[in-house]
PDB file of C-alpha atoms in Angstrom:
ATOM      1  CA  MET A   1      99.218  89.144  75.168  1.00  0.00           C
ATOM      2  CA  PHE A   2      99.868  90.314  78.960  1.00  0.00           C
ATOM      3  CA  GLU A   3      99.347  93.279  80.959  1.00  0.00           C
ATOM      4  CA  VAL A   4     101.400  94.041  83.858  1.00  0.00           C
ATOM      5  CA  LYS A   5     101.034  97.279  86.352  1.00  0.00           C
ATOM      6  CA  ILE A   6     104.462  97.566  88.482  1.00  0.00           C
ATOM      7  CA  TYR A   7     104.697  99.268  91.329  1.00  0.00           C
ATOM      8  CA  VAL A   8     108.008 100.159  92.380  1.00  0.00           C
ATOM      9  CA  HIS A   9     108.808 102.477  95.882  1.00  0.00           C
ATOM     10  CA  HIS A  10     111.320 102.717  98.529  1.00  0.00           C
ATOM     11  CA  LYS A  11     112.176 100.121 100.963  1.00  0.00           C
ATOM     12  CA  ALA A  12     110.743 101.426 104.348  1.00  0.00           C
ATOM     13  CA  SER A  13     114.544 101.686 105.630  1.00  0.00           C
ATOM     14  CA  ILE A  14     115.416 104.439 102.841  1.00  0.00           C
ATOM     15  CA  LEU A  15     114.846 107.535 103.450  1.00  0.00           C
ATOM     16  CA  ASP A  16     112.636 108.976 100.703  1.00  0.00           C
ATOM     17  CA  PRO A  17     113.719 112.368 100.094  1.00  0.00           C
ATOM     18  CA  GLN A  18     111.172 112.930  96.862  1.00  0.00           C
ATOM     19  CA  GLY A  19     108.241 112.214  99.367  1.00  0.00           C
ATOM     20  CA  GLU A  20     109.750 114.286 102.199  1.00  0.00           C
ATOM     21  CA  ALA A  21     109.472 117.014  99.965  1.00  0.00           C
ATOM     22  CA  VAL A  22     106.145 116.407  98.565  1.00  0.00           C
ATOM     23  CA  LEU A  23     104.832 116.254 102.182  1.00  0.00           C
ATOM     24  CA  ASN A  24     105.944 119.545 103.339  1.00  0.00           C
ATOM     25  CA  ALA A  25     104.688 120.845  99.781  1.00  0.00           C
ATOM     26  CA  LEU A  26     101.324 119.805 101.459  1.00  0.00           C
ATOM     27  CA  HIS A  27     101.590 120.554 104.287  1.00  0.00           C
ATOM     28  CA  ARG A  28     102.361 124.072 103.044  1.00  0.00           C
ATOM     29  CA  LEU A  29      99.119 123.833 101.190  1.00  0.00           C
ATOM     30  CA  SER A  30      97.653 123.641 104.396  1.00  0.00           C
ATOM     31  CA  TYR A  31      97.001 119.632 103.673  1.00  0.00           C
ATOM     32  CA  SER A  32      97.732 118.546 107.349  1.00  0.00           C
ATOM     33  CA  GLN A  33      95.076 115.938 106.907  1.00  0.00           C
ATOM     34  CA  VAL A  34      98.600 113.876 105.035  1.00  0.00           C
ATOM     35  CA  SER A  35     100.634 112.065 107.887  1.00  0.00           C
ATOM     36  CA  SER A  36     102.518 110.664 105.677  1.00  0.00           C
ATOM     37  CA  ILE A  37     103.428 110.323 101.681  1.00  0.00           C
ATOM     38  CA  THR A  38     105.566 108.307  99.558  1.00  0.00           C
ATOM     39  CA  GLN A  39     106.577 108.906  95.734  1.00  0.00           C
ATOM     40  CA  GLY A  40     107.783 105.977  93.474  1.00  0.00           C
ATOM     41  CA  LYS A  41     107.312 104.358  89.981  1.00  0.00           C
ATOM     42  CA  TYR A  42     104.435 103.436  88.097  1.00  0.00           C
ATOM     43  CA  PHE A  43     104.999 101.340  84.706  1.00  0.00           C
ATOM     44  CA  GLU A  44     102.160  99.699  82.666  1.00  0.00           C
ATOM     45  CA  ALA A  45     103.669  97.298  79.880  1.00  0.00           C
ATOM     46  CA  ASN A  46     102.063  94.746  77.418  1.00  0.00           C
ATOM     47  CA  ILE A  47     104.333  91.763  77.310  1.00  0.00           C
ATOM     48  CA  GLU A  48     103.488  89.120  74.622  1.00  0.00           C
ATOM     49  CA  ALA A  49     104.021  85.803  76.146  1.00  0.00           C
ATOM     50  CA  ASP A  50     102.614  81.687  75.714  1.00  0.00           C
ATOM     51  CA  SER A  51     101.351  81.847  78.959  1.00  0.00           C
ATOM     52  CA  LYS A  52     100.904  83.653  82.521  1.00  0.00           C
ATOM     53  CA  GLU A  53     104.304  81.665  83.905  1.00  0.00           C
ATOM     54  CA  ALA A  54     106.640  83.279  81.317  1.00  0.00           C
ATOM     55  CA  ALA A  55     104.756  86.674  81.144  1.00  0.00           C
ATOM     56  CA  LYS A  56     105.817  86.599  85.261  1.00  0.00           C
ATOM     57  CA  GLU A  57     109.779  85.509  84.376  1.00  0.00           C
ATOM     58  CA  VAL A  58     109.750  88.623  81.847  1.00  0.00           C
ATOM     59  CA  VAL A  59     108.225  90.845  84.312  1.00  0.00           C
ATOM     60  CA  GLU A  60     110.543  89.626  86.775  1.00  0.00           C
ATOM     61  CA  SER A  61     113.595  90.010  84.947  1.00  0.00           C
ATOM     62  CA  ILE A  62     113.133  93.441  83.853  1.00  0.00           C
ATOM     63  CA  CYS A  63     112.541  94.199  87.175  1.00  0.00           C
ATOM     64  CA  LYS A  64     115.562  93.023  88.154  1.00  0.00           C
ATOM     65  CA  ASP A  65     117.806  94.057  85.061  1.00  0.00           C
ATOM     66  CA  LEU A  66     116.477  97.587  84.354  1.00  0.00           C
ATOM     67  CA  LEU A  67     113.378  99.152  86.140  1.00  0.00           C
ATOM     68  CA  VAL A  68     114.294  98.778  89.876  1.00  0.00           C
ATOM     69  CA  ASN A  69     116.954  99.506  92.015  1.00  0.00           C
ATOM     70  CA  HIS A  70     117.482  96.987  94.151  1.00  0.00           C
ATOM     71  CA  ASN A  71     119.821  98.638  97.112  1.00  0.00           C
ATOM     72  CA  MET A  72     117.398 100.931  97.822  1.00  0.00           C
ATOM     73  CA  GLU A  73     113.978 100.110  95.902  1.00  0.00           C
ATOM     74  CA  SER A  74     110.998  97.004  96.291  1.00  0.00           C
ATOM     75  CA  PHE A  75     108.043  96.583  93.942  1.00  0.00           C
ATOM     76  CA  GLU A  76     104.812  94.623  93.109  1.00  0.00           C
ATOM     77  CA  TYR A  77     102.910  93.522  90.461  1.00  0.00           C
ATOM     78  CA  GLU A  78      99.908  92.652  88.706  1.00  0.00           C
ATOM     79  CA  LEU A  79      99.666  90.563  85.854  1.00  0.00           C
ATOM     80  CA  LYS A  80      96.359  90.248  83.682  1.00  0.00           C
ATOM     81  CA  GLU A  81      96.055  88.446  80.138  1.00  0.00           C
ATOM     82  CA  VAL A  82      94.244  90.669  78.284  1.00  0.00           C
ATOM     83  CA  ALA A  83      92.755  90.478  74.178  1.00  0.00           C
ATOM     84  CA  LYS A  84      95.350  91.437  71.390  1.00  0.00           C
TER      85      LYS A  84
ATOM     86  CA  MET B   1      92.943 106.539 109.368  1.00  0.00           C
ATOM     87  CA  PHE B   2      92.951 105.956 105.713  1.00  0.00           C
ATOM     88  CA  GLU B   3      95.383 104.718 103.115  1.00  0.00           C
ATOM     89  CA  VAL B   4      95.444 105.559  99.567  1.00  0.00           C
ATOM     90  CA  LYS B   5      97.320 104.601  96.593  1.00  0.00           C
ATOM     91  CA  ILE B   6      97.659 106.808  93.774  1.00  0.00           C
ATOM     92  CA  TYR B   7      98.843 106.045  90.253  1.00  0.00           C
ATOM     93  CA  VAL B   8      99.810 109.088  87.932  1.00  0.00           C
ATOM     94  CA  HIS B   9     100.356 108.815  84.191  1.00  0.00           C
ATOM     95  CA  HIS B  10     100.518 110.205  81.187  1.00  0.00           C
ATOM     96  CA  LYS B  11      97.245 110.719  79.192  1.00  0.00           C
ATOM     97  CA  ALA B  12      97.006 108.783  76.253  1.00  0.00           C
ATOM     98  CA  SER B  13      97.500 111.559  73.565  1.00  0.00           C
ATOM     99  CA  ILE B  14     100.591 112.706  75.103  1.00  0.00           C
ATOM    100  CA  LEU B  15     104.250 111.490  73.925  1.00  0.00           C
ATOM    101  CA  ASP B  16     106.255 109.747  76.627  1.00  0.00           C
ATOM    102  CA  PRO B  17     109.873 110.232  76.260  1.00  0.00           C
ATOM    103  CA  GLN B  18     110.420 108.244  79.452  1.00  0.00           C
ATOM    104  CA  GLY B  19     108.175 105.546  78.623  1.00  0.00           C
ATOM    105  CA  GLU B  20     110.086 105.127  74.948  1.00  0.00           C
ATOM    106  CA  ALA B  21     114.126 105.832  76.602  1.00  0.00           C
ATOM    107  CA  VAL B  22     112.792 102.351  78.945  1.00  0.00           C
ATOM    108  CA  LEU B  23     111.132 100.054  75.767  1.00  0.00           C
ATOM    109  CA  ASN B  24     114.628 101.067  73.967  1.00  0.00           C
ATOM    110  CA  ALA B  25     116.706 100.261  76.653  1.00  0.00           C
ATOM    111  CA  LEU B  26     114.715  96.664  77.105  1.00  0.00           C
ATOM    112  CA  HIS B  27     115.127  96.095  73.866  1.00  0.00           C
ATOM    113  CA  ARG B  28     118.827  96.790  73.703  1.00  0.00           C
ATOM    114  CA  LEU B  29     118.558  94.246  76.475  1.00  0.00           C
ATOM    115  CA  SER B  30     116.683  91.774  74.126  1.00  0.00           C
ATOM    116  CA  TYR B  31     113.836  91.693  76.053  1.00  0.00           C
ATOM    117  CA  SER B  32     111.638  92.113  72.364  1.00  0.00           C
ATOM    118  CA  GLN B  33     108.569  90.500  74.551  1.00  0.00           C
ATOM    119  CA  VAL B  34     107.957  93.972  76.073  1.00  0.00           C
ATOM    120  CA  SER B  35     105.346  95.556  73.477  1.00  0.00           C
ATOM    121  CA  SER B  36     105.213  98.669  75.394  1.00  0.00           C
ATOM    122  CA  ILE B  37     105.511 100.501  78.392  1.00  0.00           C
ATOM    123  CA  THR B  38     104.607 103.544  80.430  1.00  0.00           C
ATOM    124  CA  GLN B  39     106.218 105.273  83.213  1.00  0.00           C
ATOM    125  CA  GLY B  40     104.550 107.282  85.839  1.00  0.00           C
ATOM    126  CA  LYS B  41     104.287 108.260  89.530  1.00  0.00           C
ATOM    127  CA  TYR B  42     103.023 106.148  91.923  1.00  0.00           C
ATOM    128  CA  PHE B  43     101.966 107.754  95.319  1.00  0.00           C
ATOM    129  CA  GLU B  44     101.218 105.668  98.991  1.00  0.00           C
ATOM    130  CA  ALA B  45      99.663 108.426 101.344  1.00  0.00           C
ATOM    131  CA  ASN B  46      98.136 107.939 104.995  1.00  0.00           C
ATOM    132  CA  ILE B  47      95.296 110.143 105.538  1.00  0.00           C
ATOM    133  CA  GLU B  48      93.418 111.564 108.515  1.00  0.00           C
ATOM    134  CA  ALA B  49      89.707 111.897 107.909  1.00  0.00           C
ATOM    135  CA  ASP B  50      86.733 111.434 109.850  1.00  0.00           C
ATOM    136  CA  SER B  51      84.946 109.753 106.524  1.00  0.00           C
ATOM    137  CA  LYS B  52      85.817 108.087 103.336  1.00  0.00           C
ATOM    138  CA  GLU B  53      83.794 111.003 101.813  1.00  0.00           C
ATOM    139  CA  ALA B  54      86.184 113.437 103.310  1.00  0.00           C
ATOM    140  CA  ALA B  55      89.250 111.347 102.617  1.00  0.00           C
ATOM    141  CA  LYS B  56      88.442 111.156  98.963  1.00  0.00           C
ATOM    142  CA  GLU B  57      87.910 114.783  99.280  1.00  0.00           C
ATOM    143  CA  VAL B  58      91.647 115.492 100.028  1.00  0.00           C
ATOM    144  CA  VAL B  59      93.226 112.533  97.614  1.00  0.00           C
ATOM    145  CA  GLU B  60      90.947 114.627  94.675  1.00  0.00           C
ATOM    146  CA  SER B  61      92.374 118.028  96.179  1.00  0.00           C
ATOM    147  CA  ILE B  62      96.157 116.909  96.569  1.00  0.00           C
ATOM    148  CA  CYS B  63      95.867 115.632  93.047  1.00  0.00           C
ATOM    149  CA  LYS B  64      94.512 118.601  91.679  1.00  0.00           C
ATOM    150  CA  ASP B  65      96.741 121.261  93.977  1.00  0.00           C
ATOM    151  CA  LEU B  66     100.142 119.066  93.218  1.00  0.00           C
ATOM    152  CA  LEU B  67     100.622 115.644  92.447  1.00  0.00           C
ATOM    153  CA  VAL B  68      99.067 115.544  88.811  1.00  0.00           C
ATOM    154  CA  ASN B  69      99.766 117.977  86.157  1.00  0.00           C
ATOM    155  CA  HIS B  70      96.552 117.789  84.366  1.00  0.00           C
ATOM    156  CA  ASN B  71      97.863 118.990  80.779  1.00  0.00           C
ATOM    157  CA  MET B  72      99.619 116.052  80.464  1.00  0.00           C
ATOM    158  CA  GLU B  73      98.824 113.449  83.339  1.00  0.00           C
ATOM    159  CA  SER B  74      95.852 111.254  84.548  1.00  0.00           C
ATOM    160  CA  PHE B  75      95.570 109.259  87.641  1.00  0.00           C
ATOM    161  CA  GLU B  76      93.285 106.680  89.718  1.00  0.00           C
ATOM    162  CA  TYR B  77      93.807 105.883  93.353  1.00  0.00           C
ATOM    163  CA  GLU B  78      92.621 103.162  95.330  1.00  0.00           C
ATOM    164  CA  LEU B  79      91.445 104.276  98.945  1.00  0.00           C
ATOM    165  CA  LYS B  80      91.005 102.154 101.953  1.00  0.00           C
ATOM    166  CA  GLU B  81      90.281 102.608 105.970  1.00  0.00           C
ATOM    167  CA  VAL B  82      93.290 101.194 107.932  1.00  0.00           C
ATOM    168  CA  ALA B  83      93.909 101.259 111.651  1.00  0.00           C
ATOM    169  CA  LYS B  84      95.564 104.005 113.516  1.00  0.00           C
TER     170      LYS B  84
END
């Protein structure tokens, strides 16, 4: 069994209205120390696979097919084997 | 300048309808290897502070005041100093 943590965020060139809204709200709450903030999606999943390579393939596929909008978002992930 | 990565996810005891929806969609796409998945929020922020302790305080405050719904969510974060 493998556990994966997937971080999905806007590509640098893409406008991030949610991040802008959060930044404005923080500044209204007087958190001027926060100079920038972006908001994305965070997934934790358990994947059954025979090898780390096989688990990696599943992660890349589910990101390509469902979890990530490739026009606007990019992703990173951390994969580790865990006991069943 | 400090960079923080904040991971916000549902508390274990709380129903995660978004995660359920994603899991069902993955299974309809024949990704039966995915046995569970949860979806949360992921923030990346730059924070100006004089020390790591001061930056930590800002992170804890912005999570308490805005970014995290403490009834349903918990959070972790990674903080590192970066060049200006």
